[in-house]
Coordinates of C-alpha atoms in Angstrom, one line a residue:
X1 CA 61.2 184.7 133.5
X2 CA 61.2 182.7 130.4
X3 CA 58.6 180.5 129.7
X4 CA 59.2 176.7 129.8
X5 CA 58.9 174.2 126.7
X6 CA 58.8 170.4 127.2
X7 CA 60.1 169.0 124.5
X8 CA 59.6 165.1 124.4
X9 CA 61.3 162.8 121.4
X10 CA 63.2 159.5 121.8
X11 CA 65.1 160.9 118.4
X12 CA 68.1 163.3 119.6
X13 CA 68.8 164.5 116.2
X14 CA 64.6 165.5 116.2
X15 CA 65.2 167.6 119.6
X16 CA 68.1 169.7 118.6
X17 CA 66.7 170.7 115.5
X18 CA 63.4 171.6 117.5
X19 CA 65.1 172.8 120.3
X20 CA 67.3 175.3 117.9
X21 CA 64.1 176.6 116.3
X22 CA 62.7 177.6 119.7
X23 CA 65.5 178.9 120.7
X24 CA 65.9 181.4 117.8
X25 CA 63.0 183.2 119.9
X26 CA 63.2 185.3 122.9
X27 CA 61.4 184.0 126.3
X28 CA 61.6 180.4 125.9
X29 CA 63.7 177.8 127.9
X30 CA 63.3 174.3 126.7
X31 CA 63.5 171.1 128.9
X32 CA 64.8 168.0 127.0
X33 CA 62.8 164.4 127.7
X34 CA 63.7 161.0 126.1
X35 CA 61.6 158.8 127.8
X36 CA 57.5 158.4 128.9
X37 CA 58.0 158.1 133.0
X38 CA 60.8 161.2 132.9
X39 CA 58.1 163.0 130.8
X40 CA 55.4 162.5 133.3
X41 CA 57.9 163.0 136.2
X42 CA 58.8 166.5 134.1
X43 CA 55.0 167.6 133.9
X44 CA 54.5 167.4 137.4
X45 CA 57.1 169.6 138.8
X46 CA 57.8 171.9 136.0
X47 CA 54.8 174.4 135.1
X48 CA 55.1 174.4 131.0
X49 CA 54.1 176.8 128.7
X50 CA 53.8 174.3 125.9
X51 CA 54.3 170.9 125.3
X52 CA 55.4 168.8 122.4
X53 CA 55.5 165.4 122.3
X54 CA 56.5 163.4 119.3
X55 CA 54.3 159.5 119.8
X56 CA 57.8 157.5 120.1
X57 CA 58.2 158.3 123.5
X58 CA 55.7 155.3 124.1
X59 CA 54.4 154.3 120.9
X60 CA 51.7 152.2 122.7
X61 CA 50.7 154.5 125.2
X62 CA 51.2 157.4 124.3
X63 CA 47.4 158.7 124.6
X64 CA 47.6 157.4 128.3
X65 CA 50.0 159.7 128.5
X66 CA 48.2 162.8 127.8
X67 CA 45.7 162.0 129.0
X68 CA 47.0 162.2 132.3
X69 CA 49.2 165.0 131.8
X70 CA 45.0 166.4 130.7
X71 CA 44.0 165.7 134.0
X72 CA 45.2 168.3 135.7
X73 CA 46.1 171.0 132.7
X74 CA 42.8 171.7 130.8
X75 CA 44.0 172.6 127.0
X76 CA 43.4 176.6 128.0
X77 CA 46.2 176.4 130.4
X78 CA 48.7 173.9 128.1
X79 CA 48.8 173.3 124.6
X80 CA 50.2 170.1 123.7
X81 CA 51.4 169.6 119.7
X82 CA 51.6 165.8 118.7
X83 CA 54.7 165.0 116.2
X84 CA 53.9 161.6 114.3
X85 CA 54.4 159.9 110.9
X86 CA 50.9 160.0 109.3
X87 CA 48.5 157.8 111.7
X88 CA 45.2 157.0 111.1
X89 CA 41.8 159.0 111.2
X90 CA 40.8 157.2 114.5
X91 CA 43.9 158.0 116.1
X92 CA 43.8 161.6 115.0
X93 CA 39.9 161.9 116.5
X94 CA 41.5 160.4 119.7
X95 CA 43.7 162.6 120.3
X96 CA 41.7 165.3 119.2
X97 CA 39.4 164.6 121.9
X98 CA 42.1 164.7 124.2
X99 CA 42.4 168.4 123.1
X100 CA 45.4 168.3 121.8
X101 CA 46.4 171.8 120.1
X102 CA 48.5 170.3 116.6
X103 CA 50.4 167.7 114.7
X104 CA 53.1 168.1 113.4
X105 CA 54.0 165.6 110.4
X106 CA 57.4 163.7 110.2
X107 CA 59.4 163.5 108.1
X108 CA 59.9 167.5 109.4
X109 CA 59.4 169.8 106.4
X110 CA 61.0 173.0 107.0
X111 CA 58.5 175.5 106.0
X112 CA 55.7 173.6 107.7
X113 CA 57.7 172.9 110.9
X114 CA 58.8 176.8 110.9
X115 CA 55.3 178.2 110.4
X116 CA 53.7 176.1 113.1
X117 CA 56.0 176.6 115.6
X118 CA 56.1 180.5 114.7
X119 CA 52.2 180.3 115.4
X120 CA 52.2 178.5 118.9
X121 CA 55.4 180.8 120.1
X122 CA 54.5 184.1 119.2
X123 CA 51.0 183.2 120.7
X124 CA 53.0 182.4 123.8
X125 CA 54.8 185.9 123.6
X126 CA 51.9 187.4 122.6
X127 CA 54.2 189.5 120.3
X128 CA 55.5 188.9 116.9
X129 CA 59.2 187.4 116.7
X130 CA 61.6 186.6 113.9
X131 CA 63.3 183.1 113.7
X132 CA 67.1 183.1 112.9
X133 CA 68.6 182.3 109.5
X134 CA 70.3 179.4 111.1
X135 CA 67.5 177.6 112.0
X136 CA 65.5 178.4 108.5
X137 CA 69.0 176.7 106.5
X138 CA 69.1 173.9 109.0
X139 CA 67.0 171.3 106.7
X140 CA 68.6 173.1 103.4
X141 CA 69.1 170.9 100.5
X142 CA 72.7 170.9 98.7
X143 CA 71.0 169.9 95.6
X144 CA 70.1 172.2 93.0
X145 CA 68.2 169.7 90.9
X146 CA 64.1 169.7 89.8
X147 CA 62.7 167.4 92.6
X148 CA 60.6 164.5 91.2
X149 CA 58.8 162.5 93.6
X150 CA 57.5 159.2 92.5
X151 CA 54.8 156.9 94.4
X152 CA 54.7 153.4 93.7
X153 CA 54.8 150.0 94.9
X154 CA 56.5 148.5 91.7
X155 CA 59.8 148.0 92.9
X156 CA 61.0 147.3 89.1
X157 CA 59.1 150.4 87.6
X158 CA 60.5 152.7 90.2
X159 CA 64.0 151.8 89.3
X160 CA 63.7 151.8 85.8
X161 CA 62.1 155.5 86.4
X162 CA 64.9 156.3 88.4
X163 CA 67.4 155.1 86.0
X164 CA 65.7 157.2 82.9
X165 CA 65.6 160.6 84.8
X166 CA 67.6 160.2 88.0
X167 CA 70.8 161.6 86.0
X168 CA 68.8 165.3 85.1
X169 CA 66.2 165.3 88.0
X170 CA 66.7 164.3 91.9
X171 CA 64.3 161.6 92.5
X172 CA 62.2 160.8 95.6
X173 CA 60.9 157.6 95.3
X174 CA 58.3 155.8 97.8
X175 CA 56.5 152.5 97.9
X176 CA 53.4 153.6 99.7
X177 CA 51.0 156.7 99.7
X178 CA 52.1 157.4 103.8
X179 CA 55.6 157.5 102.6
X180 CA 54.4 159.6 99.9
X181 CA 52.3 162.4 101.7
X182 CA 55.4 162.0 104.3
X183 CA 58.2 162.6 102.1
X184 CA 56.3 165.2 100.0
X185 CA 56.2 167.4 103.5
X186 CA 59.7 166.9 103.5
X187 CA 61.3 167.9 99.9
X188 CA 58.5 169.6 98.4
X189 CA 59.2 168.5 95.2
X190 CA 57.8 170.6 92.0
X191 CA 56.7 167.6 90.4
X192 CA 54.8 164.5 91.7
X193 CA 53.8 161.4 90.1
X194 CA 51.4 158.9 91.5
X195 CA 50.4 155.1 90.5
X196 CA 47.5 153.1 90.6
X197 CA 46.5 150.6 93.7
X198 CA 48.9 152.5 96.8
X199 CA 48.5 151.0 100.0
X200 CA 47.6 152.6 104.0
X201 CA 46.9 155.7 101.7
X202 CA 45.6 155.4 97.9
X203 CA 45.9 156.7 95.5
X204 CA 42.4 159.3 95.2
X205 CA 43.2 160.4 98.7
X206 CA 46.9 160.8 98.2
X207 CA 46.3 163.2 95.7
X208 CA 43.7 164.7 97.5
X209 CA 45.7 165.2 100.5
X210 CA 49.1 166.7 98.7
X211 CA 46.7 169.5 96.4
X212 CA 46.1 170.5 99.8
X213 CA 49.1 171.5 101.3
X214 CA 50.9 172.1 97.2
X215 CA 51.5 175.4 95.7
X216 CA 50.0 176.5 92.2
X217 CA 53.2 175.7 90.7
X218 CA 53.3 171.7 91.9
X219 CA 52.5 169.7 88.9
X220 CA 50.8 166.3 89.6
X221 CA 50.4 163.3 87.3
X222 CA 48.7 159.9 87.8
X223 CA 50.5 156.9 86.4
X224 CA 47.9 154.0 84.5
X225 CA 48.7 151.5 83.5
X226 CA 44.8 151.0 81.6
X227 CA 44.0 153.5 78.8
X228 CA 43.7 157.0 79.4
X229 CA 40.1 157.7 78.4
X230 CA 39.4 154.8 81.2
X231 CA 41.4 156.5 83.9
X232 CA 40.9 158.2 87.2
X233 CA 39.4 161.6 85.6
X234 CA 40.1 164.8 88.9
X235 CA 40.6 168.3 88.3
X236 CA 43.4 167.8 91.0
X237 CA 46.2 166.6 88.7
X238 CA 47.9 167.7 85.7
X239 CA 47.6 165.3 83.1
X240 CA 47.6 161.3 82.9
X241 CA 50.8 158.9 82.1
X242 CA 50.2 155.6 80.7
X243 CA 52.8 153.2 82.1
X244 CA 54.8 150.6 79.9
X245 CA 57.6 148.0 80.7
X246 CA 59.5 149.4 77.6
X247 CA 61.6 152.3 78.7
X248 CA 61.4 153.9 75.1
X249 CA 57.9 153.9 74.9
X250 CA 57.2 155.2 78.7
X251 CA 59.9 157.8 78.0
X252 CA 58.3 159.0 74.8
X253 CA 54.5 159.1 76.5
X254 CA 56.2 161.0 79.4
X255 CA 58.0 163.3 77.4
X256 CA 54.5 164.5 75.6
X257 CA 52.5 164.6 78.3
X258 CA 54.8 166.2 80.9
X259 CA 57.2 168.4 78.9
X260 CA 55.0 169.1 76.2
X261 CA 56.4 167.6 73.7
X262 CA 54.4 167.5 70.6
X263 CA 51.7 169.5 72.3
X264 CA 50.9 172.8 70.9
X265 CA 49.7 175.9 72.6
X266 CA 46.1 175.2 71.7
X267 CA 46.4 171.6 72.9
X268 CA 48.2 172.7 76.0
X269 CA 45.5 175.7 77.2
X270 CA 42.5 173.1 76.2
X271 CA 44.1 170.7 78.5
X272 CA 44.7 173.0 81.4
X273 CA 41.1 173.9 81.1
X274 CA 39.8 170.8 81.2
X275 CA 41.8 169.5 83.5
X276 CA 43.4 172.0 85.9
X277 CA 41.9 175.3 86.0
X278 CA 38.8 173.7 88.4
X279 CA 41.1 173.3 91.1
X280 CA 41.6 177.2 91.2
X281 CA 38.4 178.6 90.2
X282 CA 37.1 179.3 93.5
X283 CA 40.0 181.4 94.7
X284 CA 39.8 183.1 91.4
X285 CA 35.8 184.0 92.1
X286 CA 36.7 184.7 95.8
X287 CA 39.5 187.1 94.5
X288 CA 37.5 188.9 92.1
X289 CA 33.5 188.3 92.5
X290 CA 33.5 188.5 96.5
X291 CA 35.7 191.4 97.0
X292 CA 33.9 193.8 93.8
X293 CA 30.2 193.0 94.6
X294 CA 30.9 193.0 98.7
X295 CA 29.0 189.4 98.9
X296 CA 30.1 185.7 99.3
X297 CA 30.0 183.7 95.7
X298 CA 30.2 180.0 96.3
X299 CA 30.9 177.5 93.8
X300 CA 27.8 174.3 94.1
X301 CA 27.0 171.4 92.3
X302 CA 23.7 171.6 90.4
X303 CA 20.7 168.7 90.3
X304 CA 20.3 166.8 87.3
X305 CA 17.0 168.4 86.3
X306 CA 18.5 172.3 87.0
X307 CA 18.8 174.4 84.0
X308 CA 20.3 178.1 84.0
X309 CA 18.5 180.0 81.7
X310 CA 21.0 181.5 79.2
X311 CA 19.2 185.3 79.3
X312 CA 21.9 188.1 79.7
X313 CA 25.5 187.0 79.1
X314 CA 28.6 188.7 79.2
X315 CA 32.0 187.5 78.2
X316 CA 35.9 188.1 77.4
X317 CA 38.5 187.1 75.1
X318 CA 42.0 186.0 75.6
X319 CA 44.3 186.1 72.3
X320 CA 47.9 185.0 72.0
X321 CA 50.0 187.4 70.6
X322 CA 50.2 185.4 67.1
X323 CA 46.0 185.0 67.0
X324 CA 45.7 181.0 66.6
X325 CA 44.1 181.0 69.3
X326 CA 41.1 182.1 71.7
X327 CA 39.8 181.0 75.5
X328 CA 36.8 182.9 76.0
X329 CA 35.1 183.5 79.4
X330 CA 31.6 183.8 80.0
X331 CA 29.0 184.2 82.8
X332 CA 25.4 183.4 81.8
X333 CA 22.1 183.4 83.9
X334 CA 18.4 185.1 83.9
X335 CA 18.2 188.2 82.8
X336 CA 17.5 189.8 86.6
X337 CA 20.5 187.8 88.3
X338 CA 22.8 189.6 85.7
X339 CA 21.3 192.6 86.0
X340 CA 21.3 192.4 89.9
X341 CA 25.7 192.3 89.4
X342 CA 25.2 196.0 88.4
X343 CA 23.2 196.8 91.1
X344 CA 25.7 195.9 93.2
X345 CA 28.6 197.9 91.6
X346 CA 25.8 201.1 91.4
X347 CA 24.6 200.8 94.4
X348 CA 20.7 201.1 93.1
X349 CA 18.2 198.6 90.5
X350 CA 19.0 200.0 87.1
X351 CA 18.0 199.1 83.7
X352 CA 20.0 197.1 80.8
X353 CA 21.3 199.9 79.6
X354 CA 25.3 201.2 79.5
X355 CA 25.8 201.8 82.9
X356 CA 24.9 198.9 83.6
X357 CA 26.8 197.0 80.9
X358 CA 29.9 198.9 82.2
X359 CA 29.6 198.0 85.5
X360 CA 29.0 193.9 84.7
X361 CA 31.6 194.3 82.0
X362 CA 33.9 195.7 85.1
X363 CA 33.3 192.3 86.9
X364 CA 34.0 189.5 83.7
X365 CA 37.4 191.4 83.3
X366 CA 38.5 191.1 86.9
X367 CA 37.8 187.0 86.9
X368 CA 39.3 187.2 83.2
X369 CA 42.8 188.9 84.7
X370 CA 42.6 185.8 87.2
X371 CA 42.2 183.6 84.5
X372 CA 45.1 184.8 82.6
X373 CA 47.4 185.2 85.2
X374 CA 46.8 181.3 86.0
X375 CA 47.4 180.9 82.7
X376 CA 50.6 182.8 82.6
X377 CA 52.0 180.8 85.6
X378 CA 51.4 177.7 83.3
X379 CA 53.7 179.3 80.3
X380 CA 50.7 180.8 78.4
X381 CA 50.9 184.7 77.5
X382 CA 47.7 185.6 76.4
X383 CA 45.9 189.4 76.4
X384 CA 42.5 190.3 77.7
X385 CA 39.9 192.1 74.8
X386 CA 37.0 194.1 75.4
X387 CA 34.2 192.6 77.0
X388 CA 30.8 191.8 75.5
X389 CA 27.4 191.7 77.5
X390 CA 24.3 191.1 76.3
X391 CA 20.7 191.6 77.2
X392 CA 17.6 188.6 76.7
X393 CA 16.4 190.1 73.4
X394 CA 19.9 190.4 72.4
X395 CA 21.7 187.0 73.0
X396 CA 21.5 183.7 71.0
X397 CA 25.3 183.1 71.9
X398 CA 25.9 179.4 72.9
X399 CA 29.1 177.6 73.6
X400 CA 30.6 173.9 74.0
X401 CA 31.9 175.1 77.3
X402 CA 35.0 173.2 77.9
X403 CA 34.2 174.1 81.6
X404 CA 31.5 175.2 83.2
X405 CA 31.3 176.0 87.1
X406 CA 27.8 177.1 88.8
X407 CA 28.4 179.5 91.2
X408 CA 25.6 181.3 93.6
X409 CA 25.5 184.4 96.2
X410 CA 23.9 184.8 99.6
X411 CA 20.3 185.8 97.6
X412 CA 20.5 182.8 96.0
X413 CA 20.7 184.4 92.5
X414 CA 22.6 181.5 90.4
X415 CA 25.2 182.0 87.1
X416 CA 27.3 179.7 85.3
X417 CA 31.2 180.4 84.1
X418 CA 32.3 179.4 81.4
X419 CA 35.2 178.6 79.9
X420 CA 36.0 177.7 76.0
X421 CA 39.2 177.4 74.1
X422 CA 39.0 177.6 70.3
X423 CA 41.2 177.8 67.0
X424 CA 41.2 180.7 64.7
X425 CA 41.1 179.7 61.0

């Protein structure tokens, strides 16, 4: 017998693409509602599986509305998934509290829509299904343009951006930062660039919220209008554009800080250290720290008054091919927290000596092939040398880190990574 969806949307064009999705699985009938009393009429004499209502089918009651359809189906029995534009925190709580199982955002976006609905049915089946090529090409874009989504309530600038790049790129343009977070679920566009005073959602939390749910490959830049050294400073986007009324000038600032244009290598790694690379480090760490040594390595922000002592140290180069230029990683701490790294690659306490140098060595070059394969993904091809690690006596190194991340494992034993991008001359 299959199992019974109620699927509840004012929207007709919403349903059948739902409806088609769900039905690209095995075991699963779906009932069609368009309006709040049929929906509650529905929920009484059918016995559902699932539910999914999108808000619309009473935009003012709507939490009545589960809330009695809760009343007599605990959230153990029936999972209910919410569809909505993005509502407010208060709202999301209440329903929360309702038990509700999901949202799911609208505009649809067709990898996010896929992937929930893949969870909640093949948790139904309790078996792992496939969902049709049909349904995966039903939100396909014809468009074979680079996707630029802009986000900002100057009507003027956003034509005048639309009329210097809409001919190369395809343009997204919203006024708001809901529109924004909505319509960047929907085209996932590779590049995203965000103004100054959004409303319902700014700015901060904009970007915030879209690093969330972006790949690595999604570039984000905030647009000022006020100098750059004053601007919003985050590790979460790519670079900052200072805004101008004169095309040719915003056109030649955009060009250099989003192409590259009259950015060199060096210019372009310092920047992506500085600016980027924080974003990532703890996935990095996580990758190469938490998996080698068999212990959880968390990234923590220090008190003013800390101080790591910088006791053993062990670091790594990466050179471009041509050798203009160096980023070297480093990880620096007391002499015993280095020492205890070994100990966890050995298996026993052992003294500074070449085992143990091997074996810490071993670590810095797995977080140094994390850092250049971020790199690499960012158009920079640089190789890995040979590691150096040194003991108390032996090291009077000291950088002008251009990054430096404080990182600490379960026995509280601290270290600091470091990164530093420098010129040969």
């Amino acid at each position: 017998m299959n199992k019974k969806i109620i699927l509840a949307d004012k929207d007709k064009s919403n349903r059948s693409f739902i409806k088609q999705i769900i039905e690209s699985y095995e075991n699963f009938e779906v009932i069609e509602v368009d309006e709040a009393r049929e929906l509650l009429h529905v929920s009484v004499n059918v016995t559902p599986s699932l539910m999914i209502i999108d808000i619309n089918i009473s935009s003012q009651n709507y939490e009545k509305i589960i809330e009695i359809i809760r009343s007599s189906r605990p959230k153990e029995i029936l999972p209910i998934v919410v569809i909505s534009y993005a509502i407010d925190k208060e709202k999301i709580i209440s329903l929360l509290k309702l038990g509700i199982e999901d949202f799911i955002l609208k505009p649809f976006n067709q990898n996010t829509l896929l992937e929930k609905l893949k969870y909640l049915l093949e948790k139904l089946n309790g078996s792992i299904s496939h969902v049709s090529q049909k349904a995966v090409e039903a939100t396909a874009t014809d468009s074979d343009k680079e996707r630029y989504l802009l986000v900002d309530h100057d009507r003027n600038f956003r034509n005048q951006f639309i009329k210097l790049f809409g001919e190369k790129y395809e343009i997204i343009a919203a006024e708001n930062g809901e529109e924004g977070l909505a319509f960047f679920e929907k085209y996932q566009p590779q590049f995203v660039f965000i103004a100054e005073h959004l409303k319902v959602i700014n700015e901060r939390i904009l970007i915030k919220k879209i690093r969330d749910i972006a790949t690595p490959e999604t570039k984000i830049y905030f647009l000022s209008t006020i100098l750059k050294s004053s601007a919003m400073k985050s590790s979460l986007f790519n670079g900052v554009v200072e805004k101008s009324v004169s095309p040719t000038i915003f056109h030649k600032e955009f060009a250099k800080v989003v192409w590259g244009e009259e950015t060199n290598l060096f210019q372009k790694t310092t920047k992506l250290i500085r600016n980027t690379i924080l974003g990532y480090i703890g996935g990095m760490i996580k990758k190469s720290f938490n998996e080698m040594l068999k212990d959880e390595y968390t990234i923590y922000t220090p008190s003013e008054s800390f101080k790591n002592p910088n006791e053993g140290f062990a670091s790594v180069e990466l050179i471009d091919d041509k050798k203009e230029m160096s980023v070297t990683l480093g990880i620096y701490g007391e002499s015993k927290d280095i020492l205890f790294i070994a100990e966890r690659i050995i298996g026993e306490p052992v003294p500074f000596n070449a085992q143990a140098i091997e074996a810490i060595g071993g670590v810095i070059s797995a977080l140094g092939e994390q850092v250049k394969q971020f790199l690499s993904t960012n158009g920079i091809e640089l190789e890995l040398q040979n590691v150096k690690v040194t003991s108390k006596l032996e090291n009077k190194l000291s950088f002008d880190w251009d990054l430096e991340v404080y990182v600490k494992d379960s026995k509280n034993s601290h270290y600091v990574i470091g990164l530093y991008c420098s010129k040969y001359i």
